Coordinates of C-alpha atoms and ligand atoms in Angstrom, one line a residue:
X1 CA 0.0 -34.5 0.9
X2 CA -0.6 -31.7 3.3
X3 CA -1.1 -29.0 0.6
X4 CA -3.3 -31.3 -1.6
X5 CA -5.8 -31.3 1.6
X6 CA -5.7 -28.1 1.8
X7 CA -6.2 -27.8 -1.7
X8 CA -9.2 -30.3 -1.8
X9 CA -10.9 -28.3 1.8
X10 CA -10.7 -25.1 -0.2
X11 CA -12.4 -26.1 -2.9
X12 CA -15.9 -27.6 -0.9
X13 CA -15.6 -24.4 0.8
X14 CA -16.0 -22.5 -2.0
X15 CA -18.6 -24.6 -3.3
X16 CA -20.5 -25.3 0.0
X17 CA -19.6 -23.2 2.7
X18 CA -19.9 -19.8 0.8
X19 CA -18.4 -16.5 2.6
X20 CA -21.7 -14.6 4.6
X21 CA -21.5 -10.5 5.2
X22 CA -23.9 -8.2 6.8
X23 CA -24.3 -5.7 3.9
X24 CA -24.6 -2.4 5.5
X25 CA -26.9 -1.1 2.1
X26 CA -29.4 -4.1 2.3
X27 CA -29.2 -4.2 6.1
X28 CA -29.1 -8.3 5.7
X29 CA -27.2 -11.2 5.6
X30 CA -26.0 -11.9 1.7
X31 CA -24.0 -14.5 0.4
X32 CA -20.7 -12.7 -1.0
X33 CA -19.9 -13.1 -4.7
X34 CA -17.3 -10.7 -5.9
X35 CA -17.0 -9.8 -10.1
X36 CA -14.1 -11.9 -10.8
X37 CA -14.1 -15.7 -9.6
X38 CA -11.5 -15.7 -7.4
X39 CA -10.6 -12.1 -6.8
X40 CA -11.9 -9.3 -4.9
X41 CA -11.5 -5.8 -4.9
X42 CA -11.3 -4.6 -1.8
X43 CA -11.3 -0.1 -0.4
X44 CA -10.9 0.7 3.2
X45 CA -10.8 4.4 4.3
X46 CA -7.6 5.2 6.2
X47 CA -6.8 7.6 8.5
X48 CA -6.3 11.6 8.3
X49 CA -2.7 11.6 10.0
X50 CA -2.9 14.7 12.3
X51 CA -2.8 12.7 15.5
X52 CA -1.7 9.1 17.0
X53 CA -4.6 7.0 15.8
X54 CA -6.8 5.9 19.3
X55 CA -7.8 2.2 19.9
X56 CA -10.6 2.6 18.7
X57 CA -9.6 3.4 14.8
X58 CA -7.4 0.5 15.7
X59 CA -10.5 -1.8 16.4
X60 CA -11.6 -1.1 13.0
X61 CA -8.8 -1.8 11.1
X62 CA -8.5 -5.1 13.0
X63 CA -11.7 -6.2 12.0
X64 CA -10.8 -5.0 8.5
X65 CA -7.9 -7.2 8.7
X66 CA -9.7 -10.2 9.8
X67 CA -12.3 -10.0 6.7
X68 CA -9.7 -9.4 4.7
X69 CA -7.5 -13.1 5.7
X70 CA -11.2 -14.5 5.8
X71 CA -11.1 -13.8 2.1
X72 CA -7.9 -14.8 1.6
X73 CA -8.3 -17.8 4.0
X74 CA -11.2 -18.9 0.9
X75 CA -8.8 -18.4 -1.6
X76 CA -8.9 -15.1 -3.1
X77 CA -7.1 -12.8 -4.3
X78 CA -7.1 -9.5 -2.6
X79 CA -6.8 -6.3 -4.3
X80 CA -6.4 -4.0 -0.9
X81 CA -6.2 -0.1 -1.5
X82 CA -6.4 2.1 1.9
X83 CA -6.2 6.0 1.8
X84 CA -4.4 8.4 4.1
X85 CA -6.0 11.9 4.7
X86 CA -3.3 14.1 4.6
X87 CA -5.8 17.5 3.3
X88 CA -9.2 18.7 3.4
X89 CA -10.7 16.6 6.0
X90 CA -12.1 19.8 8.4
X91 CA -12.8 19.7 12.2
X92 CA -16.3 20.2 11.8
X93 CA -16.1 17.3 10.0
X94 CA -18.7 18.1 7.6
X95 CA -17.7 21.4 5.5
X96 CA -16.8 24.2 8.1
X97 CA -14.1 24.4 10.3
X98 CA -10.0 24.2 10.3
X99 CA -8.2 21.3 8.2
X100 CA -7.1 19.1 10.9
X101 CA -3.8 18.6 9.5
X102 CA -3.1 22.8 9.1
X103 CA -4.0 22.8 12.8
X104 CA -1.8 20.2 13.9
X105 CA 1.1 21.7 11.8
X106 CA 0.6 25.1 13.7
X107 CA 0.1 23.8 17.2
X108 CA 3.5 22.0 16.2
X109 CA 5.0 23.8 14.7
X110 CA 6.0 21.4 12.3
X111 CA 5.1 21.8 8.2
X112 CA 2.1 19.7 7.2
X113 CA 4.0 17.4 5.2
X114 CA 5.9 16.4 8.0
X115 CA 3.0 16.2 10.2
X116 CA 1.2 13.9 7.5
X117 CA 5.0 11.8 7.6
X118 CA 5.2 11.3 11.0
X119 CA 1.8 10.4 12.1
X120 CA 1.5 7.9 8.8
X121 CA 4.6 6.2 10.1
X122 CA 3.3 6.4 13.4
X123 CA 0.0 4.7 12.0
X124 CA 2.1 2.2 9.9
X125 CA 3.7 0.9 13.0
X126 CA 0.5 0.2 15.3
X127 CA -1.2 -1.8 12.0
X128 CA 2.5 -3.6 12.2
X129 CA 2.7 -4.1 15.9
X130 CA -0.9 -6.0 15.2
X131 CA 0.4 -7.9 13.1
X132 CA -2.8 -6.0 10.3
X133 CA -1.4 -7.0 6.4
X134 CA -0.6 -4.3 4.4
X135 CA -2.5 -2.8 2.0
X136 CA -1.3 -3.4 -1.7
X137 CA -1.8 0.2 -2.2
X138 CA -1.3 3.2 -0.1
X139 CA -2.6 6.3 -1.5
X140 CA -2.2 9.4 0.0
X141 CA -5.0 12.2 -0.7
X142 CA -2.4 15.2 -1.5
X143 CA -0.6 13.1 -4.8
X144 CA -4.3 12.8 -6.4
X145 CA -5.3 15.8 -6.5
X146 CA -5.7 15.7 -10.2
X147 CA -7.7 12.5 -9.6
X148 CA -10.0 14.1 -8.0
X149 CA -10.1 18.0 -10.2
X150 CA -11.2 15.1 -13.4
X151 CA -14.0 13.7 -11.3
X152 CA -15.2 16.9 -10.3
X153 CA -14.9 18.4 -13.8
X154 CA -17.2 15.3 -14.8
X155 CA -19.8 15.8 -12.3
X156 CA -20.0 19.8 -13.4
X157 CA -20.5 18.7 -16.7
X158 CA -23.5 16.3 -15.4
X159 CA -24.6 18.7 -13.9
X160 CA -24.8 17.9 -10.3
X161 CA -22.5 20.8 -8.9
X162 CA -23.3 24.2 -7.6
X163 CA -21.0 27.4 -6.9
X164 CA -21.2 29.1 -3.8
X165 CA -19.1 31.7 -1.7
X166 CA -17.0 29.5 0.2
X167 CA -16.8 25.9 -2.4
X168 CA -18.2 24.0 -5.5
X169 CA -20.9 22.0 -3.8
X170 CA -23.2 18.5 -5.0
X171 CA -26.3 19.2 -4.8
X172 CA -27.8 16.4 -3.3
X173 CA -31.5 16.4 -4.3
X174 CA -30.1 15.3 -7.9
X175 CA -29.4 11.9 -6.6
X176 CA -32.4 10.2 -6.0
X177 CA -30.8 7.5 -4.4
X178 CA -29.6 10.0 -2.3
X179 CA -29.2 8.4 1.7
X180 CA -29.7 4.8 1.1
X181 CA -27.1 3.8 2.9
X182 CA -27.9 5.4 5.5
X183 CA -31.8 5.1 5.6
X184 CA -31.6 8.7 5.5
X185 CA -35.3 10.4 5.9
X186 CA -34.5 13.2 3.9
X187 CA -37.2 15.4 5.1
X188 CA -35.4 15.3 8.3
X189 CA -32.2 15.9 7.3
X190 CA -30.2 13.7 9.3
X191 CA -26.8 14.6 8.2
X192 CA -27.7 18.2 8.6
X193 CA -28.1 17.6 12.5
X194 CA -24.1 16.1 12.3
X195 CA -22.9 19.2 10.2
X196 CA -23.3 22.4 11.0
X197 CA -25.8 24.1 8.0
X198 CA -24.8 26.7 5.8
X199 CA -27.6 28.8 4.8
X200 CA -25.7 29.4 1.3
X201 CA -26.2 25.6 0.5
X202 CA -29.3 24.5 -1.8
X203 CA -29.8 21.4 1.4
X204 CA -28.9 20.7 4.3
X205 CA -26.6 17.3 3.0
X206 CA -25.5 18.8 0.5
X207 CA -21.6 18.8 0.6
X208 CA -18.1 20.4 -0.9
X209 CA -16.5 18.8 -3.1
X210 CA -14.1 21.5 -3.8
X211 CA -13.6 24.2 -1.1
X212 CA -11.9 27.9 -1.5
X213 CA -9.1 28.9 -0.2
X214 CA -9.9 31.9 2.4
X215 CA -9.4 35.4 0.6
X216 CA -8.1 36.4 4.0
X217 CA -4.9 34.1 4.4
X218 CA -3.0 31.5 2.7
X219 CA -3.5 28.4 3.7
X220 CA -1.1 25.9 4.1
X221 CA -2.0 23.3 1.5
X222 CA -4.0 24.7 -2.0
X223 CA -3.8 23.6 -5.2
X224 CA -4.9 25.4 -8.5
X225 CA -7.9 24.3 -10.3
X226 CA -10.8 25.9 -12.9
X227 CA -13.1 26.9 -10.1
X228 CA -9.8 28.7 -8.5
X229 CA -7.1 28.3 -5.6
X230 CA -8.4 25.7 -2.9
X231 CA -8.7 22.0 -2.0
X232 CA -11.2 18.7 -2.3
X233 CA -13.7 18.0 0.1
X234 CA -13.0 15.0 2.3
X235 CA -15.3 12.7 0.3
X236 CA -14.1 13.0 -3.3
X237 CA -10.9 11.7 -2.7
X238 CA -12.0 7.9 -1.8
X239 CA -14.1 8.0 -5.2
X240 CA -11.2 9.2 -7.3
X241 CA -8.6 7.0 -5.7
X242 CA -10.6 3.8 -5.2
X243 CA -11.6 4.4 -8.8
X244 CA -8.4 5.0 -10.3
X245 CA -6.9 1.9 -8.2
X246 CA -10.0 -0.8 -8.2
X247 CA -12.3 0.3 -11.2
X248 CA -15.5 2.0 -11.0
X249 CA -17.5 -1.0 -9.3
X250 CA -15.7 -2.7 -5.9
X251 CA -16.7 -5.3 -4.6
X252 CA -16.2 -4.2 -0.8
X253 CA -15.5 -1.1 0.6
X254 CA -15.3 -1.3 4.7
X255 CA -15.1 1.5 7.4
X256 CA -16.1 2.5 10.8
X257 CA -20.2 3.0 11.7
X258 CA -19.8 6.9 12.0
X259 CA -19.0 6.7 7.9
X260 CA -22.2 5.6 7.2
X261 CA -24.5 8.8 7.3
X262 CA -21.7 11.2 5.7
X263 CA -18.7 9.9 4.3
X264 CA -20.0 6.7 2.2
X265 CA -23.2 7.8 1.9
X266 CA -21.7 11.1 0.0
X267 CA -18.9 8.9 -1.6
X268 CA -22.1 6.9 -3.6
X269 CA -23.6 9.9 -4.5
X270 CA -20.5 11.4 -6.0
X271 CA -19.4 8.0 -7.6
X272 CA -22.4 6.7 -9.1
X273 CA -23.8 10.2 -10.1
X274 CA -20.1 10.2 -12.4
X275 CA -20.5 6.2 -13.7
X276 CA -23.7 5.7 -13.7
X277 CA -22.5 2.1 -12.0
X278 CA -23.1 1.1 -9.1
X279 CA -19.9 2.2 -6.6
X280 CA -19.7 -1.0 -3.9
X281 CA -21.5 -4.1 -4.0
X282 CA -20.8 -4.6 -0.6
X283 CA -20.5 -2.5 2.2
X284 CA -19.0 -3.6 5.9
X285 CA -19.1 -1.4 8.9
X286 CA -17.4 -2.4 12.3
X287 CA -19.1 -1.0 15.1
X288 CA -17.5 1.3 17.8
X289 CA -14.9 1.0 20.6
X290 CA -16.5 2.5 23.6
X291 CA -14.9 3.6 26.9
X292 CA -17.2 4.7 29.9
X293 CA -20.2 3.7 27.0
X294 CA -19.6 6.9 25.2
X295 CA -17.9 6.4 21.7
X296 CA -13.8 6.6 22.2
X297 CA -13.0 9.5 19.4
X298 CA -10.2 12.1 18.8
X299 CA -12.2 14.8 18.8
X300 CA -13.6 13.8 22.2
X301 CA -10.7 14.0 23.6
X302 CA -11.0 10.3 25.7
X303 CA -9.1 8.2 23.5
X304 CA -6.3 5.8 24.3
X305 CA -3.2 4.5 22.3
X306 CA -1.9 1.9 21.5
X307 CA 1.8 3.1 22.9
X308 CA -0.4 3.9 26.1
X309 CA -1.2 0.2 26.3
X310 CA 2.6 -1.1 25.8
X311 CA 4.0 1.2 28.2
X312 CA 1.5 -0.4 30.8
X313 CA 2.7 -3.7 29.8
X314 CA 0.4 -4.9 27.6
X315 CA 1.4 -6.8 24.5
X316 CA -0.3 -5.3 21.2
X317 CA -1.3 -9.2 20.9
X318 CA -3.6 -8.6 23.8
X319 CA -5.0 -5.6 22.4
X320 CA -5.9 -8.3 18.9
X321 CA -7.7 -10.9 21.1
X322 CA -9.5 -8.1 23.2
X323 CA -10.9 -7.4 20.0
X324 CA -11.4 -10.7 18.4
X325 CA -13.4 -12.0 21.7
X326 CA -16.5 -9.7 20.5
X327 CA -18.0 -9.5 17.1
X328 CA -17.3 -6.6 15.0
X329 CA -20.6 -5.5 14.9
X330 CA -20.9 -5.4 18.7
X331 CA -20.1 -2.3 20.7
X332 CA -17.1 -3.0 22.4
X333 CA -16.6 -1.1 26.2
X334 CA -12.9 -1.1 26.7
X335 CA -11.9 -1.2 30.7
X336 CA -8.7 -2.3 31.9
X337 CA -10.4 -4.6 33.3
X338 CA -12.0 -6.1 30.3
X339 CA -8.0 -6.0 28.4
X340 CA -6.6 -7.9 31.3
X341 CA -9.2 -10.9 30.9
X342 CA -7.9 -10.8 27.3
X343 CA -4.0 -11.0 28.7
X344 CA -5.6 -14.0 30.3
X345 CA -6.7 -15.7 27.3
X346 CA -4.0 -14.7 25.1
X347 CA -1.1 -16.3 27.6
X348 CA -3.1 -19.0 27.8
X349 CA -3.3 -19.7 24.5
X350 CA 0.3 -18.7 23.5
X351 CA 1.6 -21.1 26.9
X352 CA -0.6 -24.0 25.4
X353 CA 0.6 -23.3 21.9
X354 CA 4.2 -23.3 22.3
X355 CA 4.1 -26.4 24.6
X356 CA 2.6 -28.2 21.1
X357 CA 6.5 -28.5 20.5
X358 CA 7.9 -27.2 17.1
X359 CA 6.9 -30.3 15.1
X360 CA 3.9 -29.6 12.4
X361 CA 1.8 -32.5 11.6
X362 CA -1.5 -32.6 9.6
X363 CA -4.6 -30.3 9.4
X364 CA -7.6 -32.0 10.8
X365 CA -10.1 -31.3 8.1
X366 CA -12.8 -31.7 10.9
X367 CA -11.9 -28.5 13.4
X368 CA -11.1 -26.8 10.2
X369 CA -14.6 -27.4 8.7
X370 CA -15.5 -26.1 12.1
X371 CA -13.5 -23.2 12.0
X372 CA -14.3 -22.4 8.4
X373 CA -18.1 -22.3 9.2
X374 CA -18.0 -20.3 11.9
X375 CA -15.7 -17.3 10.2
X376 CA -17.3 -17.7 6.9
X377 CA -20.5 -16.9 8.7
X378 CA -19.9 -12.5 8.7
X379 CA -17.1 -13.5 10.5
X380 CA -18.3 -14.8 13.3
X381 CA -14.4 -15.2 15.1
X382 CA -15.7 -15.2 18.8
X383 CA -17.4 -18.9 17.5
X384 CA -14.2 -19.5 15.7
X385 CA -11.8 -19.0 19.2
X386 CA -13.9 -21.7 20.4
X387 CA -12.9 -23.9 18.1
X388 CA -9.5 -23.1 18.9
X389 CA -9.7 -24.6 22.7
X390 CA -11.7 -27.3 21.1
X391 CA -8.5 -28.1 19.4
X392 CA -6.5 -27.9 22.4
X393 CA -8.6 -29.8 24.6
X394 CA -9.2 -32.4 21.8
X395 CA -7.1 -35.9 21.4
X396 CA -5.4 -35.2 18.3
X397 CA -1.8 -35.8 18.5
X398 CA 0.3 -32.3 19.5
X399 CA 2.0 -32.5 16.0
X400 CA -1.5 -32.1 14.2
X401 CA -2.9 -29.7 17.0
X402 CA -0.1 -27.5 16.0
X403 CA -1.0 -27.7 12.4
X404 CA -4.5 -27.3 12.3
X405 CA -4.0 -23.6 15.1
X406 CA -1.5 -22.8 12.5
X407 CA -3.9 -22.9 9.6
X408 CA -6.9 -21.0 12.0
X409 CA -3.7 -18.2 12.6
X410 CA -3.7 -17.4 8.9
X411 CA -7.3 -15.6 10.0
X412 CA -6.9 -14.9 13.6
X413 CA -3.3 -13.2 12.9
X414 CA -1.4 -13.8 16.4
X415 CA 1.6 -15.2 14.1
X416 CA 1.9 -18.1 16.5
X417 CA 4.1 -19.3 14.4
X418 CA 6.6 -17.0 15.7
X419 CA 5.9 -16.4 19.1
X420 CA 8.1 -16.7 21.9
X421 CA 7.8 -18.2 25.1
X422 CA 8.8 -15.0 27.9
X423 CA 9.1 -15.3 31.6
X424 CA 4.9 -14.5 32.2
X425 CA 4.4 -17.9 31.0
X426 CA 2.2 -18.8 33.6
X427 CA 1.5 -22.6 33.1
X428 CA 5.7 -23.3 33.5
X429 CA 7.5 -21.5 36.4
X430 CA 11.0 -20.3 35.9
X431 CA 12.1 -23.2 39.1
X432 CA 10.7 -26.2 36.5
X433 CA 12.5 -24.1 33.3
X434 CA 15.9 -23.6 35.2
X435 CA 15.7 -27.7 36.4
X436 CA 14.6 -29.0 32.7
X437 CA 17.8 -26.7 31.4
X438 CA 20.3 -28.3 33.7
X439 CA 19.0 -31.5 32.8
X440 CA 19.1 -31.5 29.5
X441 CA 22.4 -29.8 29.8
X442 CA 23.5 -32.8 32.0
X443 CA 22.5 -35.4 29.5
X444 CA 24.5 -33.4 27.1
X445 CA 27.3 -34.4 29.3
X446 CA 26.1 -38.0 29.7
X447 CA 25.4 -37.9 33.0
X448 CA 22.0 -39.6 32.6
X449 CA 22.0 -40.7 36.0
X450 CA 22.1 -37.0 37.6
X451 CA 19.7 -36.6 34.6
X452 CA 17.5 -38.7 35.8
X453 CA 17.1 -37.6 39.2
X454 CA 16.5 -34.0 37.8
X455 CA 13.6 -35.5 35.8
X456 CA 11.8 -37.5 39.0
X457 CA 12.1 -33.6 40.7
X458 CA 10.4 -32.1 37.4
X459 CA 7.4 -34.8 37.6
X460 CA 7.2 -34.6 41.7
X461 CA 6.3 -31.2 41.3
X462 CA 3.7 -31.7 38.4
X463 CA 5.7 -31.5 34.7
X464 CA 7.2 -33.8 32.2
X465 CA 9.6 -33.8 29.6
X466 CA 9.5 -34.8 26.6
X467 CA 13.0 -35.4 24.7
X468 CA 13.7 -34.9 21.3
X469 CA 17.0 -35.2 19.3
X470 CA 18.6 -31.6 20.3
X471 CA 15.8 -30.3 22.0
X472 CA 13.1 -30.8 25.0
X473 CA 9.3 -29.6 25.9
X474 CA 8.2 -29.3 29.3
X475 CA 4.3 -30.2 29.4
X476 CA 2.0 -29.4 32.8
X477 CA 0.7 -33.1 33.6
X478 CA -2.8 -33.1 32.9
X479 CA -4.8 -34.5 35.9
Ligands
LIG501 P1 -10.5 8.8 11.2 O1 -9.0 8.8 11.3 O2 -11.2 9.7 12.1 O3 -11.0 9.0 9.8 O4 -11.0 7.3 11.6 C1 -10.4 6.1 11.1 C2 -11.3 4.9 11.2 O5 -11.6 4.7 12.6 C3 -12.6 5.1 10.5 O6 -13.0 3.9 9.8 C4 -13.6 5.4 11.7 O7 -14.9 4.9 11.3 C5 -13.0 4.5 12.8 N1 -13.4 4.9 14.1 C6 -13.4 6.1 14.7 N2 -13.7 6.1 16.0 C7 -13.9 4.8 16.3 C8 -14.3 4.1 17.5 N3 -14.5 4.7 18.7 N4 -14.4 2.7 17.4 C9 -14.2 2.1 16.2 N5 -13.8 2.7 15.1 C10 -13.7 4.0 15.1
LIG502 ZN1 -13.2 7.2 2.7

């Protein structure tokens, strides 16, 4: 009964209530429709592992995480491949500079492997702790680096590549299409104003797609390859490995804002220039985390972790609803402030939850219609938590109010399903638990008349009970 409404909801969504996204390359509003009917192939670029990842990386996996159960919440199938840097991303963050990883290693003194190893487990954990699905593939860029020496040796044979003293570079005036994305003016030379210019490259955006090792020392990572002893450029690898993973032609490929000018824009023009396809059909970018309204980043040094925020107290479920409260393509400004509201929210949702009881009744197809709409719509989730306290506040019996937030958690993530109640549940203080536990304890014992009397002390000071078979609920009495 329960899965054939489900069943039958799915389906008018599908056919009525299509799935909305903000396509970064149009700049617009399109209806999403992936290649296969009820599949979707879906890249997200991961970290480079040389540090803790900040809350801000963190924002953007979150809302990666939400499109993705949006998806899934529709009925597809998701195909989800996410990379881990572990080489040739530099510090300059264009084509000059240290490799990020080397310089971690040395400052470390640890080898870069187990630099890469502990900062991916260290990454792992935080997408755990907030409660992000796993990918269904995790590739890391250092065991595709053959991958990426047969996409190069294509686009030499295309001709799009140039030699220079330090790399093999693209030459990015062979691509018309070059900037789209971006709504680069190439004449101004946008990306040239992020990346420091060589006066060896042929312009300013073009970029490595295989650098040199330095005559002068070894490095730490290098591979072998026909242009000689080096490693890829950043960029290449999320074309070879999203390639060899999802095809040539993904449906959507999602990342941060600050991938837009460089990164994606240079991972089109390496893709497309190989296929002759187009790469992505649709592209998603989450906007940024701020703190003190200046963008939280590694590299500028005023980033936060997510260990930071547990060793202050705060569950990593807070951190979730501080982040589902704004859209993803909001700036965000993180206070404490701001985090503590959302400690607010979340206990008050979880307290409210778990005094639903344990018992599941039936989806109402109404709020989920409601719901539905409101994520379907470029995942609109700060119109979809509304609907949430709708829920609450509605009639419905507790059985199907518990049913119908457990169907909206498949997108929202808080796995209420498994949450426990802890002593900062507001709503029930620890006086009314320790009285409804010796009650029930003295029914047990059939003494219902000192049960009794418990009970009038429980509702005198503002709570009920409600019994079932080897269990109770205490409930705040509604005025
Ligand atoms: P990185 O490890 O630097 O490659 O970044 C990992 C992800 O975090 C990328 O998708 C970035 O776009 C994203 N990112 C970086 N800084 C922020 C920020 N302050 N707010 C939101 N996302 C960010
Ligand atoms: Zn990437």
């Amino acid at each position: 009964m329960w899965r054939g409404t489900r069943h039958r909801a799915r389906t008018f969504f599908k056919k009525f209530m299509p799935i909305k996204l903000f396509n970064t390359i149009s700049r617009e509003i399109e209806e999403f429709k992936p290649q296969k009917n009820n599949e979707v192939s879906f890249y997200t670029c991961g970290p480079t592992v040389y540090g803790f990842a900040h809350i801000g990386n963190l924002r953007t996996y979150i809302f990666e995480d939400i499109l993705k159960r949006v998806l899934e919440f529709n009925d597809y199938k998701v195909n989800h491949v996410m990379n881990i840097t572990d080489v040739g991303h530099l510090t300059g963050d264009g084509d000059e500079g240290e490799d990020k990883i080397e310089k971690s290693a040395l400052l470390e003194s640890k080898s870069v492997y187990e630099i890469a190893e502990f900062y991916t487990d260290a990454f792992q954990k935080d997408l755990q702790n907030l409660h992000i699905i796993t990918p269904n593939v995790w590739c890391k860029a250092t065991e595709h680096i053959q991958e990426q020496i047969e996409l190069i040796k294509k686009l030499e044979e295309k001709g799009f590549l140039y030699k220079i003293s330090d790399g093999l570079y693209f030459d990015t005036a062979k691509f018309p299409k070059y900037g789209d994305l971006a709504h680069l003016n190439l004449s101004g030379q946008e990306a040239g104003v992020r990346v420091e210019i060589n006066p060896e490259k042929k312009n300013p955006t073009d970029f490595a797609v295989w650098k040199f090792s330095p005559r002068e020392k070894q490095r730490l990572m290098e591979w072998d390859s026909p242009w000689g002893i080096g490693f890829p450029g950043w960029h290449i690898e999320c074309s070879a490995m999203s390639m060899k993973y999802l095809g040539e032609t993904i449906d959507i490929h999602a990342g941060g804002i600050d991938h837009i000018p460089v990164h994606h824009t240079n991972e089109i023009a390496q893709s497309e220039c190989v296929t002759g396809k187009q790469f992505v059909n649709y592209w998603l970018h989450g906007e940024f985390l701020l703190i003190n309204d200046n963008r939280m980043g590694k590299s500028v040094g005023n980033f936060i972790t997510l260990n930071d925020l547990v060793e202050k107290g705060f569950d990593p479920m807070v951190y979730r609803m501080f982040c589902l409260s704004s859209h993803y393509r909001s700036k965000l400004n993180f206070t404490f402030e701001n985090l503590e509201n959302a400690r607010n929210i979340w206990q008050k949702l979880k307290t409210k939850f778990l005094n639903l009881g344990k018992l599941t009744g039936k989806i109402k197809e109404e709020f989920l219609l409601q719901f539905t709409a409101c994520v379907n719509d470029d995942l609109g989730v700060p119109k979809a938590l509304a609907v949430v306290w709708e829920v609450l506040k509605s009639d419905l019996s507790d059985f199907d109010k518990r049913a119908t937030l457990l169907e909206f958690d498949k997108v929202l993530g808080f796995d209420l399903q498994n949450t426990k109640d802890d002593e900062n549940n507001f709503e029930i203080p620890q006086e009314i638990k320790k009285l409804a536990e010796q009650r029930f304890q003295t029914k047990l014992k059939k003494d219902f008349k000192k049960a009794d009397e418990l009970r009038k002390k429980i509702v005198e000071q503002g709570f009920e009970i409600e019994d079932f078979v080897e269990s109770y609920k205490i409930k705040k009495i509604e005025k």
